[in-house]
Tab-separated table of C-alpha atoms in Angstrom:
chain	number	residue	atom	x	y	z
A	708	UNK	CA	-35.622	-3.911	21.396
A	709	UNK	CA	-37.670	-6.770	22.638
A	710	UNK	CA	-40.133	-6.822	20.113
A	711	UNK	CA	-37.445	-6.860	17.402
A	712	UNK	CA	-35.342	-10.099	18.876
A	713	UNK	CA	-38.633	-11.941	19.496
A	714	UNK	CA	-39.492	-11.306	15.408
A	715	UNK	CA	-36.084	-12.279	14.318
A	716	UNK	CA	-37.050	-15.488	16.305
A	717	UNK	CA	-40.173	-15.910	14.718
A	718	UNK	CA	-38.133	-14.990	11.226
A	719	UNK	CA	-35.503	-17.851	12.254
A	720	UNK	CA	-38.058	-20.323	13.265
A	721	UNK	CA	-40.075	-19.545	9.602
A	722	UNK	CA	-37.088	-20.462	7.611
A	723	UNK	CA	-36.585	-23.625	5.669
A	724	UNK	CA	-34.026	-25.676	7.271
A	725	UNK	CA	-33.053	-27.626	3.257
A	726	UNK	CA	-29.914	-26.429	2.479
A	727	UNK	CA	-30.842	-26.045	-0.953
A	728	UNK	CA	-34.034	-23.284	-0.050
A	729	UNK	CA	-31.035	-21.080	0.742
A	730	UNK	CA	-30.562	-17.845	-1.232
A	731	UNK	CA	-27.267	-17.970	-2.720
A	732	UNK	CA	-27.618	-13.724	-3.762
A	733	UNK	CA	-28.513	-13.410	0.159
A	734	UNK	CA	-25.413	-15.342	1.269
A	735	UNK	CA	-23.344	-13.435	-1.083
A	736	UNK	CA	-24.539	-10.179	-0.082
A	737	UNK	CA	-24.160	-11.155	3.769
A	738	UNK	CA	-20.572	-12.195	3.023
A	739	UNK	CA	-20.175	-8.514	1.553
A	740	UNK	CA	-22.227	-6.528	4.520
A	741	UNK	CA	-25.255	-5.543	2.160
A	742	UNK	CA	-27.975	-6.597	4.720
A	743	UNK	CA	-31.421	-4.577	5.727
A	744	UNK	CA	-31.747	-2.456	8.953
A	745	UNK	CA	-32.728	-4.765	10.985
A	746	UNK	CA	-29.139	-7.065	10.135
A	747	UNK	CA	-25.986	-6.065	11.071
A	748	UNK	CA	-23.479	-5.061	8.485
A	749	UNK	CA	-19.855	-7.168	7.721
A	750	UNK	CA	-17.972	-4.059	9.208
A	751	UNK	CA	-20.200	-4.870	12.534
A	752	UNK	CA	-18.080	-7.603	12.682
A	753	UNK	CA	-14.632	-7.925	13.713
A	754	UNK	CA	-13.343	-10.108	10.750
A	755	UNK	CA	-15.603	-8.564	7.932
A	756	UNK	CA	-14.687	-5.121	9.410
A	757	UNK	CA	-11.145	-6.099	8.257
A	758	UNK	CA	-11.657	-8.296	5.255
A	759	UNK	CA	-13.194	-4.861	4.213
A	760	UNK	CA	-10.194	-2.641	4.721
A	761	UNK	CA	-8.251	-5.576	3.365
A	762	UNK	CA	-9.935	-5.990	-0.186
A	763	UNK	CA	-9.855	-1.603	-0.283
A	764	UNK	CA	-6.033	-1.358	0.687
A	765	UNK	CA	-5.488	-4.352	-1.677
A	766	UNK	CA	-7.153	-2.472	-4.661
A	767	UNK	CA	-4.823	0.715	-4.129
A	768	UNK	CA	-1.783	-2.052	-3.254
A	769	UNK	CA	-2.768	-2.347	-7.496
A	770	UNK	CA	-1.938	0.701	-9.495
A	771	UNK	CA	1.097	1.093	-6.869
A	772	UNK	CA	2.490	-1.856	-8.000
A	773	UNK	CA	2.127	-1.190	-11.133
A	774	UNK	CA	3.622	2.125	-11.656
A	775	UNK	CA	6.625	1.111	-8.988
A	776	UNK	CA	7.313	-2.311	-10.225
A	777	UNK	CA	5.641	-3.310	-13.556
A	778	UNK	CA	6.349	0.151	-15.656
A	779	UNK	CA	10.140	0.382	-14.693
A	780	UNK	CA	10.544	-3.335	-15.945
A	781	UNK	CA	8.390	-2.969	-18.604
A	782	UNK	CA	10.659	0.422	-19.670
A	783	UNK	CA	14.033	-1.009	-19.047
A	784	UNK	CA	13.115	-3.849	-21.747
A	785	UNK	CA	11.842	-1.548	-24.169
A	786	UNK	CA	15.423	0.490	-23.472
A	787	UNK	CA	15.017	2.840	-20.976
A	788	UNK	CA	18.335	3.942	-20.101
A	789	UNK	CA	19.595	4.326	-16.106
A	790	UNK	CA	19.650	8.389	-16.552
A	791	UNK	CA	16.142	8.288	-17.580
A	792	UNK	CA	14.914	6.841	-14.423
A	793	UNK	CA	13.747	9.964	-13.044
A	794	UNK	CA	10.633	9.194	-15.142
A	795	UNK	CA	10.229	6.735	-12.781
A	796	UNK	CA	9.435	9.196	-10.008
A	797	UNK	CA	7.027	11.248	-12.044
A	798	UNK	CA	4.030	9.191	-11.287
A	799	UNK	CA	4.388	8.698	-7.717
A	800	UNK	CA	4.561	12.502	-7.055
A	801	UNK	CA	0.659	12.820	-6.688
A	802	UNK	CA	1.183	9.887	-3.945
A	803	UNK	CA	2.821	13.014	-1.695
A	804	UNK	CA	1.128	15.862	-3.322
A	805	UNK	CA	-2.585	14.581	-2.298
A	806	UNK	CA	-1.531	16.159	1.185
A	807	UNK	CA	-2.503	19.455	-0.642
A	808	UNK	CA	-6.359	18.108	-1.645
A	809	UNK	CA	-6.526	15.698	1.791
A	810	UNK	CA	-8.411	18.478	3.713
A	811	UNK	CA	-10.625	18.619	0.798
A	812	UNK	CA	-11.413	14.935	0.636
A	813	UNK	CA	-11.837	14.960	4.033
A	814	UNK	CA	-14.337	17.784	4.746
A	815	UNK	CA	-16.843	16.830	1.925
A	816	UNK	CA	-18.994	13.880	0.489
A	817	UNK	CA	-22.120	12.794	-0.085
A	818	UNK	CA	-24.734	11.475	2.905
A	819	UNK	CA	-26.588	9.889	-0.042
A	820	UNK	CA	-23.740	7.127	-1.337
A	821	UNK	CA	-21.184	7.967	2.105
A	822	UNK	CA	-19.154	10.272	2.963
A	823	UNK	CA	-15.973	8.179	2.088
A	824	UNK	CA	-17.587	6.436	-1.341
A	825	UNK	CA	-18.924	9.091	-2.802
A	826	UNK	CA	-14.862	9.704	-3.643
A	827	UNK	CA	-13.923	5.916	-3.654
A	828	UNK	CA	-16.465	4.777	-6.640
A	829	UNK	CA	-15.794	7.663	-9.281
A	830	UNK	CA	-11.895	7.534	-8.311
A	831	UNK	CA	-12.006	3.918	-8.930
A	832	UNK	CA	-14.292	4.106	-12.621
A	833	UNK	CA	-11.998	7.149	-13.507
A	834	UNK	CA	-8.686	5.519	-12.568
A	835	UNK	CA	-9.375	2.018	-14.125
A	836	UNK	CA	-10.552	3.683	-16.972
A	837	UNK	CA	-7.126	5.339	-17.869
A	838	UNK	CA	-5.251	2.552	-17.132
A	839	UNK	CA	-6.729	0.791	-19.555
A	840	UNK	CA	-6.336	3.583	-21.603
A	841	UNK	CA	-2.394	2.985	-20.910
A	842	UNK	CA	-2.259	0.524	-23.439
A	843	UNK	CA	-2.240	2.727	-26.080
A	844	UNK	CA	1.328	4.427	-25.386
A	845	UNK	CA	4.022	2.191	-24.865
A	846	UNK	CA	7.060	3.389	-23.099
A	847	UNK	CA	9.364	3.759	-25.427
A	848	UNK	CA	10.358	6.497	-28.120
A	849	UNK	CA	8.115	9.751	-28.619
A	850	UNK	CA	5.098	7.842	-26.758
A	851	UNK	CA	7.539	7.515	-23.912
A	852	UNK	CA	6.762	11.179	-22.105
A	853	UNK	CA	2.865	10.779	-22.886
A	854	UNK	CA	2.959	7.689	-21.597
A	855	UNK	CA	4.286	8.799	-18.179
A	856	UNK	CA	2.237	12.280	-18.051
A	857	UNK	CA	-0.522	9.999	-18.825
A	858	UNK	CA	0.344	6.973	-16.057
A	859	UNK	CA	0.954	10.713	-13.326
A	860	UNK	CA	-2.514	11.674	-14.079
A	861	UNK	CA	-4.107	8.139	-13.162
A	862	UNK	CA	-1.884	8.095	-9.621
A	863	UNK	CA	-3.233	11.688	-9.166
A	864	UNK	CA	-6.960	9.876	-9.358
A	865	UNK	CA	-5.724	6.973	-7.156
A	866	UNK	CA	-4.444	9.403	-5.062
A	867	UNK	CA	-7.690	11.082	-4.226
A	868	UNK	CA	-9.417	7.722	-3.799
A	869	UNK	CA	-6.124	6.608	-1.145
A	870	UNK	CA	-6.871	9.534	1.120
A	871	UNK	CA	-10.805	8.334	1.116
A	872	UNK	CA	-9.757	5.383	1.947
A	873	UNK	CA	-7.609	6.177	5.272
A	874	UNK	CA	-10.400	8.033	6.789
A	875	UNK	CA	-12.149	4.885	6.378
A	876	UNK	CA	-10.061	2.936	7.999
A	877	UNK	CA	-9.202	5.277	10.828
A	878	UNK	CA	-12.924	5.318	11.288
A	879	UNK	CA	-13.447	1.589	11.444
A	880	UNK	CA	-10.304	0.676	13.779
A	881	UNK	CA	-10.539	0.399	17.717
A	882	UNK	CA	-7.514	1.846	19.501
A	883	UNK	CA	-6.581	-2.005	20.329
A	884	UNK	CA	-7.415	-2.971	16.818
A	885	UNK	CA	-4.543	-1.079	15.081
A	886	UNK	CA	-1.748	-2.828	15.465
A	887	UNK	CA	-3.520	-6.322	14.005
A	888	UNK	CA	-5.247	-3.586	11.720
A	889	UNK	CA	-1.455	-2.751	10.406
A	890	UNK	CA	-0.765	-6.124	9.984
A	891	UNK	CA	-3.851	-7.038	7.998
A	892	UNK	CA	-3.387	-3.681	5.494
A	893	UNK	CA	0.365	-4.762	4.714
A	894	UNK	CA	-0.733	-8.120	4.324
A	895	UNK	CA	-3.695	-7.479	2.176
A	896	UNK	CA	-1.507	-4.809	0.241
A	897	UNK	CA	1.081	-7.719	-0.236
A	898	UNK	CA	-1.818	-9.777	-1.490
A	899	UNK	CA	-3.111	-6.978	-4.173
A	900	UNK	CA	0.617	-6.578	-5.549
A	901	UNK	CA	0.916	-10.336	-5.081
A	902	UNK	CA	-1.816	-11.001	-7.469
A	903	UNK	CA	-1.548	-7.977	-9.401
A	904	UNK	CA	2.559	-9.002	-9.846
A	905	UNK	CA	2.065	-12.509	-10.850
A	906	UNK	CA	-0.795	-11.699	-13.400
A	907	UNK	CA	0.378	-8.401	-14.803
A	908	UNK	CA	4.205	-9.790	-15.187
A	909	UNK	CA	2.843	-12.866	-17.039
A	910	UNK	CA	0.851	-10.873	-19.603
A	911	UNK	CA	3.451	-8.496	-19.988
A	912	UNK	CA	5.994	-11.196	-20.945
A	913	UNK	CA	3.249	-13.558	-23.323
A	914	UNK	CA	0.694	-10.768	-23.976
A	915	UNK	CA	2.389	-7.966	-24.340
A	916	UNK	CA	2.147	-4.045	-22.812
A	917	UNK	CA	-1.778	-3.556	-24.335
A	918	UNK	CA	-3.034	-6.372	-22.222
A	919	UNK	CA	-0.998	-6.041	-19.206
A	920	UNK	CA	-3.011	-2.243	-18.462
A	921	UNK	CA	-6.340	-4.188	-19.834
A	922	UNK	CA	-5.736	-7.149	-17.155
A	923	UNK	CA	-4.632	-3.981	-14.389
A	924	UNK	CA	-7.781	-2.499	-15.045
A	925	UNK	CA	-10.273	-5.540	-14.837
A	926	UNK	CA	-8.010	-6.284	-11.304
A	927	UNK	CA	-8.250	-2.954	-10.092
A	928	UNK	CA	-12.465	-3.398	-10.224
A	929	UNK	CA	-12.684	-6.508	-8.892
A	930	UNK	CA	-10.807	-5.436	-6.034
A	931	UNK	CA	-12.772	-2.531	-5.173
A	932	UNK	CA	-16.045	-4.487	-5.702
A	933	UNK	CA	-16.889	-5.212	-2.000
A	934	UNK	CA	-16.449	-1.556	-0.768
A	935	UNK	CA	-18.650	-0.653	-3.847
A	936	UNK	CA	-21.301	-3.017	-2.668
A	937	UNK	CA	-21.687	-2.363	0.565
A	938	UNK	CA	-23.483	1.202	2.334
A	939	UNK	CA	-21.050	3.003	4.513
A	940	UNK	CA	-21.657	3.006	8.084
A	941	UNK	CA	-21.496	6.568	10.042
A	942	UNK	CA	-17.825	6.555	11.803
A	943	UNK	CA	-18.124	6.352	15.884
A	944	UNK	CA	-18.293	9.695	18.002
A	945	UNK	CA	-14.484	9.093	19.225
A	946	UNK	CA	-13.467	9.330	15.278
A	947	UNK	CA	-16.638	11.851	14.290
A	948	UNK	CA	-14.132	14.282	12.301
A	949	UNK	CA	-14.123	18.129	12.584
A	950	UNK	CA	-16.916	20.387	9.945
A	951	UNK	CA	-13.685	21.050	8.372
A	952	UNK	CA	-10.286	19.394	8.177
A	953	UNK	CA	-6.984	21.966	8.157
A	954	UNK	CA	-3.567	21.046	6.832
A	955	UNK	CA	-2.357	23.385	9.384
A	956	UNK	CA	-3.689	21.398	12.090
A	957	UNK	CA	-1.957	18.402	11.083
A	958	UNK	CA	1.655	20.548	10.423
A	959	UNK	CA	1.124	21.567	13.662
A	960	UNK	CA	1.167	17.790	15.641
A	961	UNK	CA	3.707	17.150	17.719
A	962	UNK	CA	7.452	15.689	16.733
A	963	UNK	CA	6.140	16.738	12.710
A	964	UNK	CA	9.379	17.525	11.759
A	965	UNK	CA	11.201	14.169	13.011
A	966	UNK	CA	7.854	11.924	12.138
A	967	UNK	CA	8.514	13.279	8.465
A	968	UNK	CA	12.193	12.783	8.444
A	969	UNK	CA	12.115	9.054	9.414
A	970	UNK	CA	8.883	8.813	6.594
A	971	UNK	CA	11.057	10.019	3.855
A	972	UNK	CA	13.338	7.319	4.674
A	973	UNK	CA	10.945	4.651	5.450
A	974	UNK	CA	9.780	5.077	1.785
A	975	UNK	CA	12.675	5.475	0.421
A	976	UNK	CA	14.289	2.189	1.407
A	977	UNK	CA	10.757	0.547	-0.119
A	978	UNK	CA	10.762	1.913	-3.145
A	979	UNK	CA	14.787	1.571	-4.313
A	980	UNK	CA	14.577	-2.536	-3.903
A	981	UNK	CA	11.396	-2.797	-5.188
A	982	UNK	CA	11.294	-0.641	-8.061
A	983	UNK	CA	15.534	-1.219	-9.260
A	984	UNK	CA	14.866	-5.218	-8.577
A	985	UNK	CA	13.889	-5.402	-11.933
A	986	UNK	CA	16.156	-3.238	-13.620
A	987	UNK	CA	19.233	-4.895	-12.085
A	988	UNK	CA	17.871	-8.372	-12.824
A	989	UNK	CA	17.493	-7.547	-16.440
A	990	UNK	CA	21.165	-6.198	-16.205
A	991	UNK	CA	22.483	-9.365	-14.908
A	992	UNK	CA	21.042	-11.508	-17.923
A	993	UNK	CA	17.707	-12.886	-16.726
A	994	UNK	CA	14.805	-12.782	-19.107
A	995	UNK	CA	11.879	-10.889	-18.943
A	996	UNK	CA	9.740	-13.787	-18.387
A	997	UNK	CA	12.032	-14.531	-15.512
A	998	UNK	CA	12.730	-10.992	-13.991
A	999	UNK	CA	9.157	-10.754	-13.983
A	1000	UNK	CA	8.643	-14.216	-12.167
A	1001	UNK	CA	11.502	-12.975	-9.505
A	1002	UNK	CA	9.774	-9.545	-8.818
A	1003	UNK	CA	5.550	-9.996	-9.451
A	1004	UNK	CA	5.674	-13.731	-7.509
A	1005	UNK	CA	8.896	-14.142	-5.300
A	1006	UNK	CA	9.407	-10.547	-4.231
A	1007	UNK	CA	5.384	-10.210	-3.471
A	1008	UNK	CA	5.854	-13.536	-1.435
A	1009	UNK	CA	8.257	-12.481	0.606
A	1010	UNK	CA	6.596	-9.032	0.912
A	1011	UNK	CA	3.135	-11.068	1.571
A	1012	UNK	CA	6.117	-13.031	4.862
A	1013	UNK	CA	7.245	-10.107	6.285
A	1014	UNK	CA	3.593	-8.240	6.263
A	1015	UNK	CA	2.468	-11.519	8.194
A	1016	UNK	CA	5.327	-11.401	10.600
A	1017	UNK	CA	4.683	-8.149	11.264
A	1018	UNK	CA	1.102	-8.411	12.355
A	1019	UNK	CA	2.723	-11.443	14.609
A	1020	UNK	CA	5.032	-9.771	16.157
A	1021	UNK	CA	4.237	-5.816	17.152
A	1022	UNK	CA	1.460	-6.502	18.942
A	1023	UNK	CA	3.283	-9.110	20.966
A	1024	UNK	CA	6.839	-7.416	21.648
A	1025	UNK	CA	6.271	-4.143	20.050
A	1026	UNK	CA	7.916	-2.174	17.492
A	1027	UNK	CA	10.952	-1.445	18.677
A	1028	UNK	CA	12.315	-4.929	18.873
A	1029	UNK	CA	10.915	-5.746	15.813
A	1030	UNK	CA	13.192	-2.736	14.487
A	1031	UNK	CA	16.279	-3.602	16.168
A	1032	UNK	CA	15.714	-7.071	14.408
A	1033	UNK	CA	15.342	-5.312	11.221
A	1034	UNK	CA	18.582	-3.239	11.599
A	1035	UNK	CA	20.344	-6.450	12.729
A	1036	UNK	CA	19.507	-8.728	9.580
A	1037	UNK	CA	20.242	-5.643	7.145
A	1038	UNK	CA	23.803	-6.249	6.541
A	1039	UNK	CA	23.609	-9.542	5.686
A	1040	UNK	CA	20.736	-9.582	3.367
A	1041	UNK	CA	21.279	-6.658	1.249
A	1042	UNK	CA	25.247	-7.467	1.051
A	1043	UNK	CA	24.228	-10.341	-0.674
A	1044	UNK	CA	22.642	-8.496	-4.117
A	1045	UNK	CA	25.888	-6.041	-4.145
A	1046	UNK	CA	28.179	-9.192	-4.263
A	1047	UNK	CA	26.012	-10.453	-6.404
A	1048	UNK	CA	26.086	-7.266	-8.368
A	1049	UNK	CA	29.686	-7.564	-8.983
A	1050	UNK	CA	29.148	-10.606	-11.320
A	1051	UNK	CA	28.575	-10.362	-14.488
A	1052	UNK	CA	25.316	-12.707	-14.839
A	1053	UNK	CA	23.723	-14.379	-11.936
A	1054	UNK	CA	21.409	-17.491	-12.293
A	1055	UNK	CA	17.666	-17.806	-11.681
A	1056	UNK	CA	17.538	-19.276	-7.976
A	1057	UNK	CA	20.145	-17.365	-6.590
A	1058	UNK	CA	18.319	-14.566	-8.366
A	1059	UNK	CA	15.126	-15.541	-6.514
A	1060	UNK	CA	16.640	-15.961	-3.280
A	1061	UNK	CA	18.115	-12.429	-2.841
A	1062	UNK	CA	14.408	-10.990	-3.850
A	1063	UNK	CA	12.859	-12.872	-1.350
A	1064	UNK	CA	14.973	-12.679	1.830
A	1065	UNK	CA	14.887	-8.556	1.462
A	1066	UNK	CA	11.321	-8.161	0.577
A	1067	UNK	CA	10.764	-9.701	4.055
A	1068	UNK	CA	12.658	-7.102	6.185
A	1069	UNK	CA	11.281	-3.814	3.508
A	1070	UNK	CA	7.549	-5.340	4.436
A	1071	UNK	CA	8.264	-5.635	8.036
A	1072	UNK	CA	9.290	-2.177	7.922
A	1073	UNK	CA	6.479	-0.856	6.071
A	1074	UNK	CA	4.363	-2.364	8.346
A	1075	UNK	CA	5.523	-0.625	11.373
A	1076	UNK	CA	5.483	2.276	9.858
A	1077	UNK	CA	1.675	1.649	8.635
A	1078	UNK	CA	1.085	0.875	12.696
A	1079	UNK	CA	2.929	4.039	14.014
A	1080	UNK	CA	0.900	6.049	10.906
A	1081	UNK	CA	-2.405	4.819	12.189
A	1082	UNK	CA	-1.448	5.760	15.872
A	1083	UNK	CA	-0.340	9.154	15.025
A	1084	UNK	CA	-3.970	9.725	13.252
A	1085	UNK	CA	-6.563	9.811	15.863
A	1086	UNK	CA	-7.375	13.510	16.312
A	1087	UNK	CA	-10.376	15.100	14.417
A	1088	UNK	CA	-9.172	14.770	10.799
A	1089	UNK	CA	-8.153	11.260	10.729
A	1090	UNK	CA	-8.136	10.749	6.868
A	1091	UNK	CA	-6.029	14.117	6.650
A	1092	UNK	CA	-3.396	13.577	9.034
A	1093	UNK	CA	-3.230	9.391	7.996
A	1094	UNK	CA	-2.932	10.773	4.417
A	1095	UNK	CA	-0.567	13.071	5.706
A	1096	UNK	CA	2.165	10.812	7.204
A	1097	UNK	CA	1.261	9.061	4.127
A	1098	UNK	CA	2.506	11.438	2.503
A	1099	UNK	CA	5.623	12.442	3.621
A	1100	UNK	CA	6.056	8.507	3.137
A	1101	UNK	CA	5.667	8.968	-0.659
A	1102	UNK	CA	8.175	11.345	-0.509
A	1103	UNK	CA	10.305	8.827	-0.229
A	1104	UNK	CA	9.362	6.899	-2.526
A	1105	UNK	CA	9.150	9.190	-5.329
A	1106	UNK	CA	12.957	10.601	-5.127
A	1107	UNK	CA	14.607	6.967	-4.274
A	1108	UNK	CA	13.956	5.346	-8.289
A	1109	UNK	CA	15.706	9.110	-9.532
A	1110	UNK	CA	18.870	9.133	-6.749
A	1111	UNK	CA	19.232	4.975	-7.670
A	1112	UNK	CA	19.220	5.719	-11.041
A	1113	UNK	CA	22.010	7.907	-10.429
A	1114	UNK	CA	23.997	6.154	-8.087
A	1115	UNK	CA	23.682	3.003	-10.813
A	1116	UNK	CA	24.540	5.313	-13.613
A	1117	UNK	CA	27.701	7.063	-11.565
A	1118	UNK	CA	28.898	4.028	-9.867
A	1119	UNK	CA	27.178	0.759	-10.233
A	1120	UNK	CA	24.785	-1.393	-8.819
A	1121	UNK	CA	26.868	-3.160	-5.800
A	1122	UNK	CA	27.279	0.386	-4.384
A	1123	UNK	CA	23.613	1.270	-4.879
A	1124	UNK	CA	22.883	-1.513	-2.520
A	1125	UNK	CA	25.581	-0.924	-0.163
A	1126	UNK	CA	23.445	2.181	0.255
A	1127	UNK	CA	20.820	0.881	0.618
A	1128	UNK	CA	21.470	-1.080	3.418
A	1129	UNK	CA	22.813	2.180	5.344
A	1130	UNK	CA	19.655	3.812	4.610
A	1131	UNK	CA	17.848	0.874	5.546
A	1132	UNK	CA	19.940	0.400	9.091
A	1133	UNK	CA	19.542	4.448	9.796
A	1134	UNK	CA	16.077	4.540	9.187
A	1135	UNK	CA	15.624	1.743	11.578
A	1136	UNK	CA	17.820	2.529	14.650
A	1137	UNK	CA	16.435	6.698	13.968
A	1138	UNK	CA	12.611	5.415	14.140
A	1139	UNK	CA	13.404	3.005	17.173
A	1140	UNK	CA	14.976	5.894	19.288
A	1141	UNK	CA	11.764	8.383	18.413
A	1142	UNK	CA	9.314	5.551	19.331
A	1143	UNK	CA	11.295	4.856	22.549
A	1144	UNK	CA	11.657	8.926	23.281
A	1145	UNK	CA	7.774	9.323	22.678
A	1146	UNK	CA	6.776	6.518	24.877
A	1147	UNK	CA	9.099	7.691	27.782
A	1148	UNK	CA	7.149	11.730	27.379
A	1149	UNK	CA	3.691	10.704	27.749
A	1150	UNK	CA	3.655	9.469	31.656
A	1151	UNK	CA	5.120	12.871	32.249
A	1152	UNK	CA	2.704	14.606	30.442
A	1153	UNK	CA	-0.210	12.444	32.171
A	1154	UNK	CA	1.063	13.510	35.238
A	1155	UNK	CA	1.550	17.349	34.986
């Protein structure tokens, strides 16, 4: 150990001190953790370690977005009518299904390229590659169906690559890293859909559909660039996971049955604003150049808010409060889009204002349940059961664009939001009482 500090002296004391004699390649690969044995990686240190989770959860923050925010606008203006939204839900089902392969994924990769990227870099190749490959069906008339079967099959790809990417970032969290570690994944997913939103929605409105998947595509790579470039460390012996993961295993944790409840609801409420934002903008007379503004910039901002807030706050008064504030601030936010509902046209600021105040309390919420996720997942098989909660999360997602579409179709928007905030208030004051009831079991268990 000696002998290697006093060379990296001699090393130091060798090098040029002109600014200009240093290796641009060499700073760029130290900014992405490609550095020889003798260097420590970026994920050695506490910032890269979560730049590098950031720029992975921001790539799958991409094809997320697109599927739950871009495609249903993209639909409605090609005429996709409010009984046809359960289309909408067809690509998100391999987002809960994965829970099926997770064990898989889990259990098996290659020492050669990582255990983790030898399923992140052909998932990402694979899934960029067919979303390109989107712009060839647009959705609308016979290419509608094919275009949807087509769009499932790339989230079934993303899907595989997601659950990859949880194990890794179990692995690479301390225990009093997660809650920042929640923070900085909401925030960096904000970021992904933030870019992905403003780009995407501005092609689709001057480019047209062809481009927008081309442009989601190129995104979607450049994203995933830094966890292609770097070599993937061996996780720590507290996270070392099982020879085999089990799905049984994870069914059997304890509380499943209430944990997957309150995750069913949790994506739920996240999906119906984000996904019907659109949608109901287009219905009140925007444009899609302006609908598109309202949901890929303004929504995504107040998303990128409430993801920032979040890391602020749970760490400092915990995540109980923060849900009580939630539940508090429900009624009046989400009241305002159903009164604004009941007019027929509704101009752009106003518009803009009732996307952004919401997106802040539906990313607050996600990130708490992102922290609670990541402190449920610390057994053996943390990429299974993180994937798992996941999930049940996507659950949630998936049914809440088909049951909005027929709550708009049966009795109109205003009461679509009305219940939406009840969901949103439940889900809050539910979650709150489990955190609270969990908290109060464990001295007793410590001390039996």
């Amino acid at each position: 150990m000696v002998h290697l500090e006093i060379a990296d002296e001699r090393l130091v004391a060798q090098r040029p001190r002109s600014f200009r004699s240093v290796s641009m390649i060499g700073l760029f690969h130290r900014a992405l953790g490609i550095a020889n044995a003798r260097q420590p990686g970026l994920q050695d240190q506490p910032w890269g370690k979560f730049f590098l989770i950031g720029t992975i959860c921001a790539a799958q923050a991409l094809p997320l977005s697109f599927s739950n925010a871009i495609v249903p606008t993209a639909a409605r203006s090609y005429g996709l009518q409010p009984s046809q939204f359960w289309l909408l839900s067809l690509p998100l089902v391999p987002m809960w299904a994965k829970l099926l392969w997770a064990p898989m994924v889990d259990s098996y990769g290659s020492r050669r390229f990582g255990r983790r990227r030898s399923w992140i870099l052909p998932c990402t190749a694979a899934a960029a590659a067919l979303l390109a490959m989107l712009g060839l069906l647009r959705p609308a008339g016979d290419l509608l169906i094919p275009m949807f079967l087509l769009l499932t099959l790339q989230m079934s790809i993303v899907a595989t690559q997601d659950i990859a990417v949880d194990g890794y970032t179990i692995e690479n969290l301390d225990e009093h890293e997660r809650a920042l570690g929640a923070g900085v994944k909401a925030i960096f997913e904000a970021v992904g859909a933030l870019l992905s939103g403003t780009f995407l929605f501005f092609m689709l409105a001057s480019a047209g559909w062809t481009a927008t998947t081309l442009t989601a595509a190129i995104l979607f790579l450049l994203l995933t660039l830094p966890i292609v470039l770097r070599k993937e460390s061996m996780p720590s012996p507290r996270t070392k996971t099982a020879d085999r993961a089990s799905l049984a295993r994870f069914m059997r944790q304890p509380f499943m049955l209430r944990r997957s409840l309150l995750l069913i609801g949790g994506g739920a409420t996240n999906a119906s604003l984000s996904a019907m934002l659109g949608p109901f903008l287009l219905d009140r007379g925007l444009s899609l150049g302006q609908a598109g503004m309202i949901v890929g910039t303004i929504y995504l901002i107040g998303e990128l808010c409430g993801s920032a807030v979040a890391a602020l706050f749970i760490k400092r008064v915990g995540s109980i409060i923060v849900l009580y504030v939630i539940a508090g601030l429900a009624p009046f936010l989400i009241a305002g889009l159903a009164i604004t509902a009941r007019s027929a046209e509704v101009d752009f600021v106003s518009a803009a204002l009732l996307g952004f105040l919401p997106a802040i309390l539906i990313s607050t919420l996600h990130a708490v349940f992102t922290f609670e996720r990541l402190s449920w997942a610390v057994g053996a098989q943390p990429g299974t059961d993180f994937t798992g909660y996941g999930a049940f999360y996507n659950i949630g997602r998936t049914i809440a664009p088909a049951l909005a579409g027929l709550i708009v179709a049966a009795s109109g928007w205003s009461a679509f939001f009305f219940a939406m905030a009840a969901l949103l208030i439940g889900v809050c004051l539910s979650m709150a009482k489990m955190i609270d009831g969990t908290r109060a079991r464990q001295p007793q268990r410590a001390t039996s």
